[in-house]
Short mmCIF file of C-alpha atoms and ligand atoms in Angstrom, two decimals:
data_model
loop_
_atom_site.label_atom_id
_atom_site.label_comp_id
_atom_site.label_asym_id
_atom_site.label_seq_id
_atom_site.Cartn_x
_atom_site.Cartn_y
_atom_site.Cartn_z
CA UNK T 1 -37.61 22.84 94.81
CA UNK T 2 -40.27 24.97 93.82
CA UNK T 3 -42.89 25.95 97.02
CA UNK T 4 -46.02 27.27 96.97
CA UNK T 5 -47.18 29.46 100.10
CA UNK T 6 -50.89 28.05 100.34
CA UNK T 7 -51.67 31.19 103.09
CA UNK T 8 -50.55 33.44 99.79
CA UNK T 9 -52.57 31.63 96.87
CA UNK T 10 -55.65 32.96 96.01
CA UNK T 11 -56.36 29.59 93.69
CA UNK T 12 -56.61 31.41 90.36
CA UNK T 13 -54.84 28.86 88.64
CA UNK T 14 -52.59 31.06 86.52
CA UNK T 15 -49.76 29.01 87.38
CA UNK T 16 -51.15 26.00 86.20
CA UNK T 17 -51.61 27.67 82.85
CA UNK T 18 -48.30 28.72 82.37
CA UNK T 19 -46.63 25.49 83.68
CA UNK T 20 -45.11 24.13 80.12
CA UNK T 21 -44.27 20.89 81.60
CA UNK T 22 -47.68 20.44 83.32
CA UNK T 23 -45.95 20.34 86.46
CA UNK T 24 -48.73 22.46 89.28
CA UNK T 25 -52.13 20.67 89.70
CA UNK T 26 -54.83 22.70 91.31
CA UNK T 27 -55.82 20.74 94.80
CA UNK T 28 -58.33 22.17 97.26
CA UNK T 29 -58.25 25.42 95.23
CA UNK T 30 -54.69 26.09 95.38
CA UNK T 31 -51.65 25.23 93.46
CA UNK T 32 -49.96 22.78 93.81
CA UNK T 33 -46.42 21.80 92.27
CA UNK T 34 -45.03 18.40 92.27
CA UNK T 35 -41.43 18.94 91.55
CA UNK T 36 -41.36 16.13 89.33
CA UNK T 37 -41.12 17.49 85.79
CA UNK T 38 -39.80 20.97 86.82
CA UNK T 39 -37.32 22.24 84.90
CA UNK T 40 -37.21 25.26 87.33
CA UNK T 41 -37.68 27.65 84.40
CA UNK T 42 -39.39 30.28 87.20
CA UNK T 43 -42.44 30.81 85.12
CA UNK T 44 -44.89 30.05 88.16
CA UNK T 45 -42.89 32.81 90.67
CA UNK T 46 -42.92 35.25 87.59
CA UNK T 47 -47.37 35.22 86.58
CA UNK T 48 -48.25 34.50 90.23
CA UNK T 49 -50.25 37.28 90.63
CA UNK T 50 -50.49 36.90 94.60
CA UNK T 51 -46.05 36.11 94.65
CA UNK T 52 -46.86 33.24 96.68
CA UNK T 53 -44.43 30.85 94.30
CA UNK T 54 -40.83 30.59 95.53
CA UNK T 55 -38.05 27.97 95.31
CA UNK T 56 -34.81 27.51 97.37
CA UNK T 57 -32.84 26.78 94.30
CA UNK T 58 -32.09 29.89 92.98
CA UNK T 59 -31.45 33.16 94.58
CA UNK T 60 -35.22 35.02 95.71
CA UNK T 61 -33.54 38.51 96.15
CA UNK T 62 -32.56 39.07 92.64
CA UNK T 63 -36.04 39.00 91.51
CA UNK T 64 -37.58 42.35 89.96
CA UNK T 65 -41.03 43.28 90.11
CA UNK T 66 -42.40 44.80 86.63
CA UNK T 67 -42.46 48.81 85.99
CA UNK T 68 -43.18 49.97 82.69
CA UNK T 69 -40.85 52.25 82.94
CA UNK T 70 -38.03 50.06 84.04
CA UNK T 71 -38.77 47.02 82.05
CA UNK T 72 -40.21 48.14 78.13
CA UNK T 73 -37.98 49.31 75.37
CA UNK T 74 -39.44 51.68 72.49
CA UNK T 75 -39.14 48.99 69.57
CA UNK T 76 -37.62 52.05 67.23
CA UNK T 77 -35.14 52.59 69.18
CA UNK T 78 -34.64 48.82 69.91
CA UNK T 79 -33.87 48.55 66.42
CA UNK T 80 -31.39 51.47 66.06
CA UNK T 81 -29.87 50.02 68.92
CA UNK T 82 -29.15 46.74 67.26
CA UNK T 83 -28.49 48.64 63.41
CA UNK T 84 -26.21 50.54 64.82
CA UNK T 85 -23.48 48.29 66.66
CA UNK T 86 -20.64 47.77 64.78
CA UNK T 87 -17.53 45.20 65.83
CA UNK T 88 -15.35 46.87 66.92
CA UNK T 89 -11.13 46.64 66.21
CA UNK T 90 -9.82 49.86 67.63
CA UNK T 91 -9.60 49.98 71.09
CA UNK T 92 -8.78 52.67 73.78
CA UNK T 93 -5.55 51.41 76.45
CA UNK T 94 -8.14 51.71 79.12
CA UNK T 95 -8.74 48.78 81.28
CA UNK T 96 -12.29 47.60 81.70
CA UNK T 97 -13.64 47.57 85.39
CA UNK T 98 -14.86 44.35 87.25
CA UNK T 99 -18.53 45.55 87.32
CA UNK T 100 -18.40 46.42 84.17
CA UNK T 101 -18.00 43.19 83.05
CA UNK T 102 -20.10 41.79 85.21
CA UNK T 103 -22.68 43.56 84.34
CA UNK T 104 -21.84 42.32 80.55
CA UNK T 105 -22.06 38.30 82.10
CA UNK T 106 -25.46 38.92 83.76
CA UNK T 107 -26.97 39.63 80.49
CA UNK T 108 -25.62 36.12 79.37
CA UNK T 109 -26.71 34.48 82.11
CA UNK T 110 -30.54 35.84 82.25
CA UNK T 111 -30.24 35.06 78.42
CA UNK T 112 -32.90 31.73 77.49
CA UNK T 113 -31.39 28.29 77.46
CA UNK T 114 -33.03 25.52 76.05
CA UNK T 115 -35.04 23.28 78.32
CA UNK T 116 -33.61 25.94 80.80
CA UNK T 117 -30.23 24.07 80.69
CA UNK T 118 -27.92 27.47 82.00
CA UNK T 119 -25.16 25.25 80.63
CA UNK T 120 -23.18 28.22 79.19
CA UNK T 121 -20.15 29.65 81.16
CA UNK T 122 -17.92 32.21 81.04
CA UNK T 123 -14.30 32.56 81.09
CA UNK T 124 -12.97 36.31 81.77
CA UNK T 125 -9.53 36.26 80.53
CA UNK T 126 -7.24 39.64 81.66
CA UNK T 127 -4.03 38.91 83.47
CA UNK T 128 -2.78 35.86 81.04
CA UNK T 129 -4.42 37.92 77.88
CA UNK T 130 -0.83 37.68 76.42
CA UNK T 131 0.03 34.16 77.12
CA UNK T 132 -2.89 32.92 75.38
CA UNK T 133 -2.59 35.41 72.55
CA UNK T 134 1.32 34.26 71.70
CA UNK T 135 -0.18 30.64 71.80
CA UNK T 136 -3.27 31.40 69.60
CA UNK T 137 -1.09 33.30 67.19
CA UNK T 138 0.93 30.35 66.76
CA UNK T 139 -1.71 28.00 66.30
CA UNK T 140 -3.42 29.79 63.79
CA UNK T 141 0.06 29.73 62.06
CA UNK T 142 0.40 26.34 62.68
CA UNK T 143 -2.91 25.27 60.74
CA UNK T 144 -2.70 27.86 58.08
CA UNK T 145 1.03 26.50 57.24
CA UNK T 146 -0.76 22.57 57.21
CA UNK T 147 -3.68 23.77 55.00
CA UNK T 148 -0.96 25.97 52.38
CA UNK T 149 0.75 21.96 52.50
CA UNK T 150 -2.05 19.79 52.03
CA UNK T 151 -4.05 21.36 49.30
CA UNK T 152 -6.84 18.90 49.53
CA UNK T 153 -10.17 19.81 48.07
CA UNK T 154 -11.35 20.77 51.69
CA UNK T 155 -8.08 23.04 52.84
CA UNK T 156 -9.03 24.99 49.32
CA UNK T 157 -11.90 26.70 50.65
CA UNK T 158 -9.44 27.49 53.91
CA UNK T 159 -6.49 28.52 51.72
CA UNK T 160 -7.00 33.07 52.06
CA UNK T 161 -7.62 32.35 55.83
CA UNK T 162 -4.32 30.16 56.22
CA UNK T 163 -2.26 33.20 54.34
CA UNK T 164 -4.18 35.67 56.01
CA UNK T 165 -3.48 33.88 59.45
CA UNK T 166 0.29 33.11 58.68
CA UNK T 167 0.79 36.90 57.57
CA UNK T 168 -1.15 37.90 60.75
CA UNK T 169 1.48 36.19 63.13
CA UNK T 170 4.34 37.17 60.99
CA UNK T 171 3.12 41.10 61.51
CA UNK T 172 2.38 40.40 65.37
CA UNK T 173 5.99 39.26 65.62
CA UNK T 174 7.37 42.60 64.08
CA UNK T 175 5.53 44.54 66.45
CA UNK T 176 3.06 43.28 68.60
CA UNK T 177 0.70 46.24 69.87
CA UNK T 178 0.54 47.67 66.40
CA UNK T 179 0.00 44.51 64.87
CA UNK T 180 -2.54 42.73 66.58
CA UNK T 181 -5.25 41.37 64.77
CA UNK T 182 -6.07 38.66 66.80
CA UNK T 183 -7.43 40.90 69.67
CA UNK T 184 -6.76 44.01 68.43
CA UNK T 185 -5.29 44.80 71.85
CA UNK T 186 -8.88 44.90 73.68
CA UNK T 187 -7.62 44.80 77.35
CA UNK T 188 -10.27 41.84 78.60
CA UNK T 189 -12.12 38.63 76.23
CA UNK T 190 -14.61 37.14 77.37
CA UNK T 191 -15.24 33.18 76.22
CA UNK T 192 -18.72 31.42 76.51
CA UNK T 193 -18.27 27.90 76.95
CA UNK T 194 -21.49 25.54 76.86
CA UNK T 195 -23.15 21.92 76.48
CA UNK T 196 -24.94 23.28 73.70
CA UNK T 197 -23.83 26.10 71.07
CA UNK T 198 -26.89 27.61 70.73
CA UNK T 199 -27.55 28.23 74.22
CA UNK T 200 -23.96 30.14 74.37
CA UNK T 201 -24.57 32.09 70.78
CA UNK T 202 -27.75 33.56 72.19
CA UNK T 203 -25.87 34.47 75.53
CA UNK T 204 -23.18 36.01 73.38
CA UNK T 205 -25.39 38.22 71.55
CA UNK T 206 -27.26 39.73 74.24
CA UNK T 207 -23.76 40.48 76.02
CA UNK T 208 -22.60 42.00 72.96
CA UNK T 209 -26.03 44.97 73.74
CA UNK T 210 -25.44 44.86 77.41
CA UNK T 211 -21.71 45.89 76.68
CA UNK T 212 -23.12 48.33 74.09
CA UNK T 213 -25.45 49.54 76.38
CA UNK T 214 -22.36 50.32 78.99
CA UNK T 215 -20.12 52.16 76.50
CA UNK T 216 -17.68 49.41 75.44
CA UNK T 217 -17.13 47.78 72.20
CA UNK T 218 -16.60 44.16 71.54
CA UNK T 219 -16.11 41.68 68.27
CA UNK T 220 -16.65 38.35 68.28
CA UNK T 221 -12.97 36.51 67.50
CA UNK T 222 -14.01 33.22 65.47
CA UNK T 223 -9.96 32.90 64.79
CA UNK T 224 -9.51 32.53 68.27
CA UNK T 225 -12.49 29.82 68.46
CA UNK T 226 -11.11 28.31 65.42
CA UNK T 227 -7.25 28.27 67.37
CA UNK T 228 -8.71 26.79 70.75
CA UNK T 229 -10.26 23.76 68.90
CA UNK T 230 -7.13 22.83 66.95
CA UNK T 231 -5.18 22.72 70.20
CA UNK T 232 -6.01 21.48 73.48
CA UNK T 233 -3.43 23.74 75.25
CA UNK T 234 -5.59 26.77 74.66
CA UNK T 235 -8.31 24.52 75.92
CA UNK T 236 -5.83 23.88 79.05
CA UNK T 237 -4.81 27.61 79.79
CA UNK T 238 -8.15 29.10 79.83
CA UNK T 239 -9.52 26.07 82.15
CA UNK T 240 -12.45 25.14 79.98
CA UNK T 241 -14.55 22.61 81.94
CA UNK T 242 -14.97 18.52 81.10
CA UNK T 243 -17.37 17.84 78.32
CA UNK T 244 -18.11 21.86 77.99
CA UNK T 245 -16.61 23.49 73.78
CA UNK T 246 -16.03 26.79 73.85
CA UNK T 247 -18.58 28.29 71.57
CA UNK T 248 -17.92 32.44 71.52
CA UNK T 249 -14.74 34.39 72.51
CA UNK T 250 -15.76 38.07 72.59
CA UNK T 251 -13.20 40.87 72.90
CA UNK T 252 -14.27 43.87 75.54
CA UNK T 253 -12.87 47.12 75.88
CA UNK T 254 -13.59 51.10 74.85
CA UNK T 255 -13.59 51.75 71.77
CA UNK T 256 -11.27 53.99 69.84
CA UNK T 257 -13.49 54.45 66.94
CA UNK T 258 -16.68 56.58 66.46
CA UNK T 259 -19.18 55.61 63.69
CA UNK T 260 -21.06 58.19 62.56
CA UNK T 261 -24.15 55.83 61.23
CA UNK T 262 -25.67 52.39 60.09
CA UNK T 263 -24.28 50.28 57.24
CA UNK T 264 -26.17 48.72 54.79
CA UNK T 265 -26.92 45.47 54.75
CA UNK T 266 -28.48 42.51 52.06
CA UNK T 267 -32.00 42.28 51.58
CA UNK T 268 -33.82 39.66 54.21
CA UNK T 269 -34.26 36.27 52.46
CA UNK T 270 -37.81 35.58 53.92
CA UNK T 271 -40.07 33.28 52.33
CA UNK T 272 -43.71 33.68 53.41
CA UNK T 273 -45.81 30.46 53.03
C1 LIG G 1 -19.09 34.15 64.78
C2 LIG G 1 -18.30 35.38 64.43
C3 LIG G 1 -16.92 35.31 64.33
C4 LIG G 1 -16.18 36.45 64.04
N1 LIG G 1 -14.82 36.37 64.01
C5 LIG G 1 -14.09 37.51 63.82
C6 LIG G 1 -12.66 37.47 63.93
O1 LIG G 1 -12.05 36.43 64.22
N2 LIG G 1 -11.99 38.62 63.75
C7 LIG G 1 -12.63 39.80 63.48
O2 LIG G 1 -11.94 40.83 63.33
N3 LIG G 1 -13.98 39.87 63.38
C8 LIG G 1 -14.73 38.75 63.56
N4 LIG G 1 -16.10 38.81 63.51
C9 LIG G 1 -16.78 40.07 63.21
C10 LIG G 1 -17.40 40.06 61.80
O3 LIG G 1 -16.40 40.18 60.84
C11 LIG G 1 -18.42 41.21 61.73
O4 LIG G 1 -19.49 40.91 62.60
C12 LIG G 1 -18.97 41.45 60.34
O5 LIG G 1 -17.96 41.83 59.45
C13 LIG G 1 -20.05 42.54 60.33
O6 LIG G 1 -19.58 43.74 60.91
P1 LIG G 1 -20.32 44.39 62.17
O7 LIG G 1 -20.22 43.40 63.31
O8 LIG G 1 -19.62 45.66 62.46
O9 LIG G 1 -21.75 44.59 61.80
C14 LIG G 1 -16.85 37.68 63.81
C15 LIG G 1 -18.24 37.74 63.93
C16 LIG G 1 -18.96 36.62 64.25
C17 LIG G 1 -20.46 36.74 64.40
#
């Protein structure tokens, strides 16, 4: 529930203003909230100018107050920031600490959900990496070997991926650490799981910065997503909850490769109206 301490409101209505819903009524010259159409989204707590909005739903303590310094990014280097990530495939055999990831999993979770759903989890998968990478590789074998025998007008478009994943498992067999393409033997992966994609693609891309931002280097493995919703095993191992897909699987460790600039990219398609 969200509370407002009357002794702390000074009545200026800023609240009100801010409340998308149209939850907070002024009354008596201070705000009040009627918990009714909340979706607990915090904007009250975060404009109240006097911090007399709280709630007993969430944890108080982890709230920041606002410093310039702290808080604003210099859009330039914002930018570079995000021009300059790459995916990364080469990874150090360096394990990646606890904190450190996290640290990665807080910037998913203060990531935006819609109607402030926080549906997405987040699986951190370490000790069992190779169980679940044996049973992926075979999967992806698995379909690629029934889309190379049903050339149907749909398994066309899929027919380079299914060589490309039966030759991958074939290689991974001959020699596993050199061969891995799956993970590319990134000690940690991280899988967002979620009511709603969206909600865990947005998460996913502002832990992809955060790990950035800490040194590591991640890609995003769509073969594994691809694998895990062929067969409900993966599904099983990794412990993904009722009702909840499993949206982004992101692999996390230091990377073994140092670009030395930006790549280029295609033109924005932008149509101005
Ligand atoms: C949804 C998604 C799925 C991806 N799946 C894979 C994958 O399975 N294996 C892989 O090596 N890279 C994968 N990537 C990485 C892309 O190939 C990569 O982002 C793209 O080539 C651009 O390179 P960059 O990330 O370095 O800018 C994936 C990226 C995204 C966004």
């Amino acid at each position: 529930m969200m509370k407002v301490d009357i002794e702390k409101c000074i009545g200026c209505g800023l609240c009100v203003k801010d409340c998308f819903p149209g939850d907070i009524k002024m009354v008596s010259d201070k705000a009040k909230i009627r918990n009714i159409a909340c979706f607990k989204c915090g904007h009250c707590i975060a404009v109240c100018p006097a911090n007399a909005i709280s709630t007993d739903e969430y944890n108080m303590d982890e709230i920041k107050e606002y410093s310039k310094e702290k808080f604003d990014i210099d859009p330039e280097n914002l930018l570079n920031f995000i021009k300059f990530r790459r995916s990364i495939r080469q990874f150090k055999t360096i394990d990646v600490a606890k904190d450190k990831l996290e640290a990665i999993i807080e910037a998913g979770r203060f990531t935006q959900t819609g109607a402030n759903a926080q549906d997405v989890s987040y699986t951190v998968v370490r000790e069992n990496l190779a169980e679940i990478k044996e049973l992926t590789y075979e999967t992806l074998n698995h379909i690629g070997e029934q889309i190379l025998s049903n050339p149907s007008p749909e398994n066309q478009a899929y027919t380079r991926y299914a060589k490309m994943w039966i030759n991958m498992y074939k290689k991974y067999k001959e020699n596993p650490v050199e061969n891995d393409k799956l993970f590319c033997n990134a000690p940690a992966i991280i899988i967002t799981t979620a009511f709603s994609d969206v909600n865990a693609a947005l998460a996913s891309s502002n832990m992809e910065l955060m790990a950035n931002s800490l040194t590591l280097g991640t890609f995003f493995s769509g073969f594994f997503v691809r694998a895990a919703s062929a067969n409900p095993e993966i599904r099983d191992i990794v412990g993904i909850p009722e009702g909840k897909h499993i949206v982004t699987c992101m692999t996390v460790g230091y990377p073994d490769v140092q670009y030395k600039r930006s790549v280029p990219r295609k033109a924005a398609e932008v149509s101005w109206k």
